[in-house]
Short mmCIF file of C-alpha atoms in Angstrom, two decimals:
data_model
loop_
_atom_site.label_atom_id
_atom_site.label_comp_id
_atom_site.label_asym_id
_atom_site.label_seq_id
_atom_site.Cartn_x
_atom_site.Cartn_y
_atom_site.Cartn_z
CA UNK W 1 0.00 0.00 0.00
CA UNK W 2 1.38 3.41 -1.02
CA UNK W 3 2.38 5.86 1.69
CA UNK W 4 0.30 9.05 1.49
CA UNK W 5 2.42 12.00 2.61
CA UNK W 6 1.27 15.44 3.70
CA UNK W 7 3.07 16.91 0.69
CA UNK W 8 1.03 14.74 -1.67
CA UNK W 9 -2.20 15.84 -0.02
CA UNK W 10 -1.08 19.47 -0.25
CA UNK W 11 -0.24 19.14 -3.95
CA UNK W 12 -3.59 17.52 -4.74
CA UNK W 13 -5.45 20.14 -2.77
CA UNK W 14 -3.69 22.97 -4.61
CA UNK W 15 -4.39 21.43 -8.01
CA UNK W 16 -8.08 20.65 -7.38
CA UNK W 17 -9.31 23.03 -4.66
CA UNK W 18 -10.90 20.08 -2.85
CA UNK W 19 -10.92 19.69 0.95
CA UNK W 20 -7.98 18.12 2.75
CA UNK W 21 -9.88 15.03 3.92
CA UNK W 22 -11.28 14.44 0.42
CA UNK W 23 -7.77 14.73 -1.02
CA UNK W 24 -6.39 12.22 1.47
CA UNK W 25 -9.24 9.80 0.70
CA UNK W 26 -8.70 10.22 -3.04
CA UNK W 27 -4.98 9.43 -2.78
CA UNK W 28 -5.70 6.43 -0.54
CA UNK W 29 -8.29 5.08 -3.00
CA UNK W 30 -5.96 5.59 -5.96
CA UNK W 31 -2.84 4.15 -4.31
CA UNK W 32 -1.04 7.49 -4.41
CA UNK W 33 -1.55 8.03 -8.16
CA UNK W 34 -2.07 11.81 -8.51
CA UNK W 35 -3.93 11.64 -11.85
CA UNK W 36 -6.24 8.89 -10.64
CA UNK W 37 -6.83 10.84 -7.42
CA UNK W 38 -7.84 13.90 -9.44
CA UNK W 39 -10.27 11.77 -11.45
CA UNK W 40 -11.68 10.27 -8.24
CA UNK W 41 -12.28 13.74 -6.83
CA UNK W 42 -13.92 14.93 -10.03
CA UNK W 43 -16.30 11.95 -10.03
CA UNK W 44 -17.08 12.56 -6.37
CA UNK W 45 -17.59 16.25 -7.14
CA UNK W 46 -20.03 15.56 -9.96
CA UNK W 47 -22.00 13.34 -7.59
CA UNK W 48 -22.08 16.13 -5.01
CA UNK W 49 -23.12 18.62 -7.68
CA UNK W 50 -26.03 16.40 -8.75
CA UNK W 51 -27.30 16.31 -5.16
CA UNK W 52 -27.19 20.11 -4.94
CA UNK W 53 -28.82 20.72 -8.34
CA UNK W 54 -32.31 20.97 -6.86
CA UNK W 55 -31.43 23.83 -4.52
CA UNK W 56 -32.46 27.34 -5.56
CA UNK W 57 -29.65 29.57 -6.86
CA UNK W 58 -31.10 33.07 -6.54
CA UNK W 59 -28.03 35.22 -5.96
CA UNK W 60 -24.82 35.50 -7.96
CA UNK W 61 -23.07 37.84 -10.40
CA UNK W 62 -23.34 39.45 -13.82
CA UNK W 63 -20.18 39.69 -15.91
CA UNK W 64 -19.88 42.21 -18.76
CA UNK W 65 -17.08 41.73 -21.27
CA UNK W 66 -16.38 43.61 -24.48
CA UNK W 67 -13.80 43.36 -27.24
CA UNK W 68 -13.99 45.97 -29.96
CA UNK W 69 -17.21 45.43 -31.90
CA UNK W 70 -18.45 42.55 -29.70
CA UNK W 71 -19.78 42.38 -26.17
CA UNK W 72 -21.45 39.85 -23.87
CA UNK W 73 -23.26 39.67 -20.56
CA UNK W 74 -23.56 36.46 -18.56
CA UNK W 75 -25.51 35.81 -15.37
CA UNK W 76 -24.29 33.04 -13.09
CA UNK W 77 -26.40 32.33 -10.03
CA UNK W 78 -25.34 31.03 -6.63
CA UNK W 79 -27.40 30.30 -3.53
CA UNK W 80 -26.00 33.14 -1.41
CA UNK W 81 -24.28 36.50 -1.72
CA UNK W 82 -21.46 35.04 0.40
CA UNK W 83 -20.46 32.78 -2.49
CA UNK W 84 -20.79 35.69 -4.94
CA UNK W 85 -17.89 37.29 -3.00
CA UNK W 86 -15.78 34.13 -3.31
CA UNK W 87 -12.66 34.51 -5.49
CA UNK W 88 -13.16 31.13 -7.13
CA UNK W 89 -16.77 31.94 -8.05
CA UNK W 90 -15.79 35.34 -9.42
CA UNK W 91 -13.10 33.70 -11.53
CA UNK W 92 -15.63 31.15 -12.81
CA UNK W 93 -18.06 33.90 -13.85
CA UNK W 94 -15.37 35.85 -15.70
CA UNK W 95 -14.15 32.67 -17.41
CA UNK W 96 -17.70 31.95 -18.61
CA UNK W 97 -17.93 35.50 -20.02
CA UNK W 98 -14.67 34.90 -21.94
CA UNK W 99 -16.15 31.75 -23.44
CA UNK W 100 -19.41 33.54 -24.33
CA UNK W 101 -17.42 36.24 -26.14
CA UNK W 102 -16.06 33.49 -28.40
CA UNK W 103 -19.09 31.21 -28.89
CA UNK W 104 -22.03 33.60 -28.47
CA UNK W 105 -24.94 33.94 -26.05
CA UNK W 106 -26.56 30.49 -26.46
CA UNK W 107 -26.43 29.02 -22.95
CA UNK W 108 -26.19 25.40 -24.13
CA UNK W 109 -23.31 26.24 -26.48
CA UNK W 110 -21.50 28.03 -23.66
CA UNK W 111 -21.94 25.06 -21.31
CA UNK W 112 -20.66 22.59 -23.90
CA UNK W 113 -17.66 24.75 -24.88
CA UNK W 114 -14.29 23.57 -23.59
CA UNK W 115 -11.92 25.41 -21.30
CA UNK W 116 -8.70 23.47 -21.35
CA UNK W 117 -9.62 19.79 -21.03
CA UNK W 118 -13.10 20.26 -19.50
CA UNK W 119 -16.37 21.81 -20.58
CA UNK W 120 -17.84 24.90 -18.92
CA UNK W 121 -20.64 22.69 -17.56
CA UNK W 122 -18.07 20.45 -15.88
CA UNK W 123 -16.19 23.48 -14.53
CA UNK W 124 -19.45 24.68 -12.93
CA UNK W 125 -20.05 21.22 -11.44
CA UNK W 126 -16.50 21.15 -10.05
CA UNK W 127 -17.04 24.57 -8.47
CA UNK W 128 -20.30 23.35 -6.90
CA UNK W 129 -18.45 20.43 -5.34
CA UNK W 130 -15.60 22.60 -4.05
CA UNK W 131 -17.59 25.60 -2.82
CA UNK W 132 -20.60 23.62 -1.59
CA UNK W 133 -23.48 25.59 -3.16
CA UNK W 134 -25.61 25.07 -6.23
CA UNK W 135 -24.70 27.31 -9.20
CA UNK W 136 -26.31 27.79 -12.57
CA UNK W 137 -25.51 29.65 -15.76
CA UNK W 138 -28.92 31.29 -16.01
CA UNK W 139 -28.71 33.41 -19.16
CA UNK W 140 -26.47 35.34 -21.52
CA UNK W 141 -26.82 38.17 -24.03
CA UNK W 142 -24.59 39.58 -26.74
CA UNK W 143 -24.31 42.59 -29.06
CA UNK W 144 -22.16 43.10 -32.14
CA UNK W 145 -21.73 45.89 -34.69
CA UNK W 146 -20.04 46.10 -38.08
CA UNK W 147 -18.44 49.49 -37.39
CA UNK W 148 -18.08 51.19 -34.03
CA UNK W 149 -17.80 49.44 -30.70
CA UNK W 150 -19.59 47.84 -27.77
CA UNK W 151 -19.20 49.54 -24.38
CA UNK W 152 -19.98 48.17 -20.93
CA UNK W 153 -20.65 49.29 -17.38
CA UNK W 154 -20.99 47.27 -14.18
CA UNK W 155 -22.63 49.01 -11.24
CA UNK W 156 -20.92 48.50 -7.85
CA UNK W 157 -18.50 45.95 -9.31
CA UNK W 158 -17.23 43.44 -6.73
CA UNK W 159 -14.35 42.65 -9.08
CA UNK W 160 -13.43 44.18 -12.42
CA UNK W 161 -16.22 43.52 -14.92
CA UNK W 162 -18.54 41.67 -12.51
CA UNK W 163 -21.28 42.78 -10.13
CA UNK W 164 -25.04 42.78 -9.60
CA UNK W 165 -26.05 45.04 -12.52
CA UNK W 166 -24.31 44.89 -15.88
CA UNK W 167 -24.98 46.73 -19.14
CA UNK W 168 -23.58 46.53 -22.66
CA UNK W 169 -24.33 49.18 -25.30
CA UNK W 170 -23.57 48.80 -29.01
CA UNK W 171 -22.81 51.93 -31.05
CA UNK W 172 -22.89 51.52 -34.83
CA UNK W 173 -20.68 54.35 -36.11
CA UNK W 174 -17.66 55.33 -38.18
CA UNK W 175 -16.73 57.93 -35.54
CA UNK W 176 -13.57 58.04 -33.45
CA UNK W 177 -13.32 54.98 -31.23
CA UNK W 178 -12.07 56.88 -28.16
CA UNK W 179 -15.02 59.29 -28.34
CA UNK W 180 -17.47 56.45 -28.90
CA UNK W 181 -16.03 54.66 -25.87
CA UNK W 182 -16.78 57.65 -23.62
CA UNK W 183 -20.31 58.02 -24.99
CA UNK W 184 -20.98 54.29 -24.80
CA UNK W 185 -19.97 54.09 -21.15
CA UNK W 186 -22.12 57.11 -20.29
CA UNK W 187 -25.11 55.53 -22.03
CA UNK W 188 -24.49 52.23 -20.26
CA UNK W 189 -24.43 54.03 -16.89
CA UNK W 190 -27.77 55.70 -17.69
CA UNK W 191 -29.25 52.33 -18.65
CA UNK W 192 -28.11 50.85 -15.32
CA UNK W 193 -29.72 53.75 -13.44
CA UNK W 194 -32.97 54.10 -15.41
CA UNK W 195 -33.64 50.49 -16.49
CA UNK W 196 -35.43 51.49 -19.73
CA UNK W 197 -37.92 49.06 -21.27
CA UNK W 198 -36.99 49.74 -24.89
CA UNK W 199 -34.74 51.74 -27.23
CA UNK W 200 -37.67 53.87 -28.46
CA UNK W 201 -41.50 54.14 -28.02
CA UNK W 202 -42.10 51.75 -30.94
CA UNK W 203 -40.25 49.03 -29.03
CA UNK W 204 -42.55 49.16 -26.00
CA UNK W 205 -45.01 46.37 -25.28
CA UNK W 206 -48.52 47.75 -26.08
CA UNK W 207 -49.90 45.96 -22.99
CA UNK W 208 -47.38 47.81 -20.80
CA UNK W 209 -48.32 51.17 -22.36
CA UNK W 210 -52.04 50.47 -21.83
CA UNK W 211 -51.49 49.50 -18.19
CA UNK W 212 -49.55 52.69 -17.47
CA UNK W 213 -52.20 54.81 -19.20
CA UNK W 214 -54.95 53.13 -17.19
CA UNK W 215 -53.10 53.81 -13.93
CA UNK W 216 -52.67 57.50 -14.80
CA UNK W 217 -56.26 57.86 -15.98
CA UNK W 218 -57.60 56.36 -12.72
CA UNK W 219 -55.33 58.66 -10.70
CA UNK W 220 -56.71 61.83 -12.32
CA UNK W 221 -60.26 60.45 -12.37
CA UNK W 222 -60.09 60.13 -8.58
CA UNK W 223 -58.99 63.77 -8.46
CA UNK W 224 -62.22 64.75 -10.22
CA UNK W 225 -60.70 65.71 -13.57
CA UNK W 226 -63.14 65.58 -16.55
CA UNK W 227 -62.60 62.75 -19.07
CA UNK W 228 -61.52 65.00 -21.93
CA UNK W 229 -58.87 66.60 -19.71
CA UNK W 230 -57.70 63.20 -18.44
CA UNK W 231 -57.11 62.03 -22.00
CA UNK W 232 -54.93 65.06 -22.72
CA UNK W 233 -52.96 64.68 -19.48
CA UNK W 234 -52.32 60.98 -20.11
#
């Protein structure tokens, strides 16, 4: 039987992020073979992840990433804000944004894309096993222009490019890139603050417009305004 040293446990822990006792068990099960121990931990981690999959992931982070004429937003959920402040989780979210910038905003394509020797989906499962909370890649969005650039803004970023509110703005233009970058960031900041429903009135949902008009009409009706005046006010 192979002798499992503290140095071996330390090396395995550093390479996998798993707990010390799990690392010791993995090395014992694999007879001291580091590669086999890593595989054992990954299988154990996927099992742990499956057990946690039913738990609600309602917190997490948004990551905004741009590169010239392309930009993406990804939302990765965790169970608690505590995990959202975890360095490993933050790194995972930013890594997923990098992948999305290459493959696009389709969640299934992102999850099946490879990072090194593993898929993004497996990387998420490994993080679940290591951190101990359920996590999900909830959604992604992307913008791209032929000429111009895509700007971004993250409100109250917990780490560069990641926070609770993220915005990307695409500017189609042949103007100077440095000037467009300033304008794009300003617009993105306004979007974060105002949370607009559409780019222009034509893009608004008619049902939303009707509901708002009804609310205003009832407000002025209760104030005793005549119907013809209410219509003009609304």
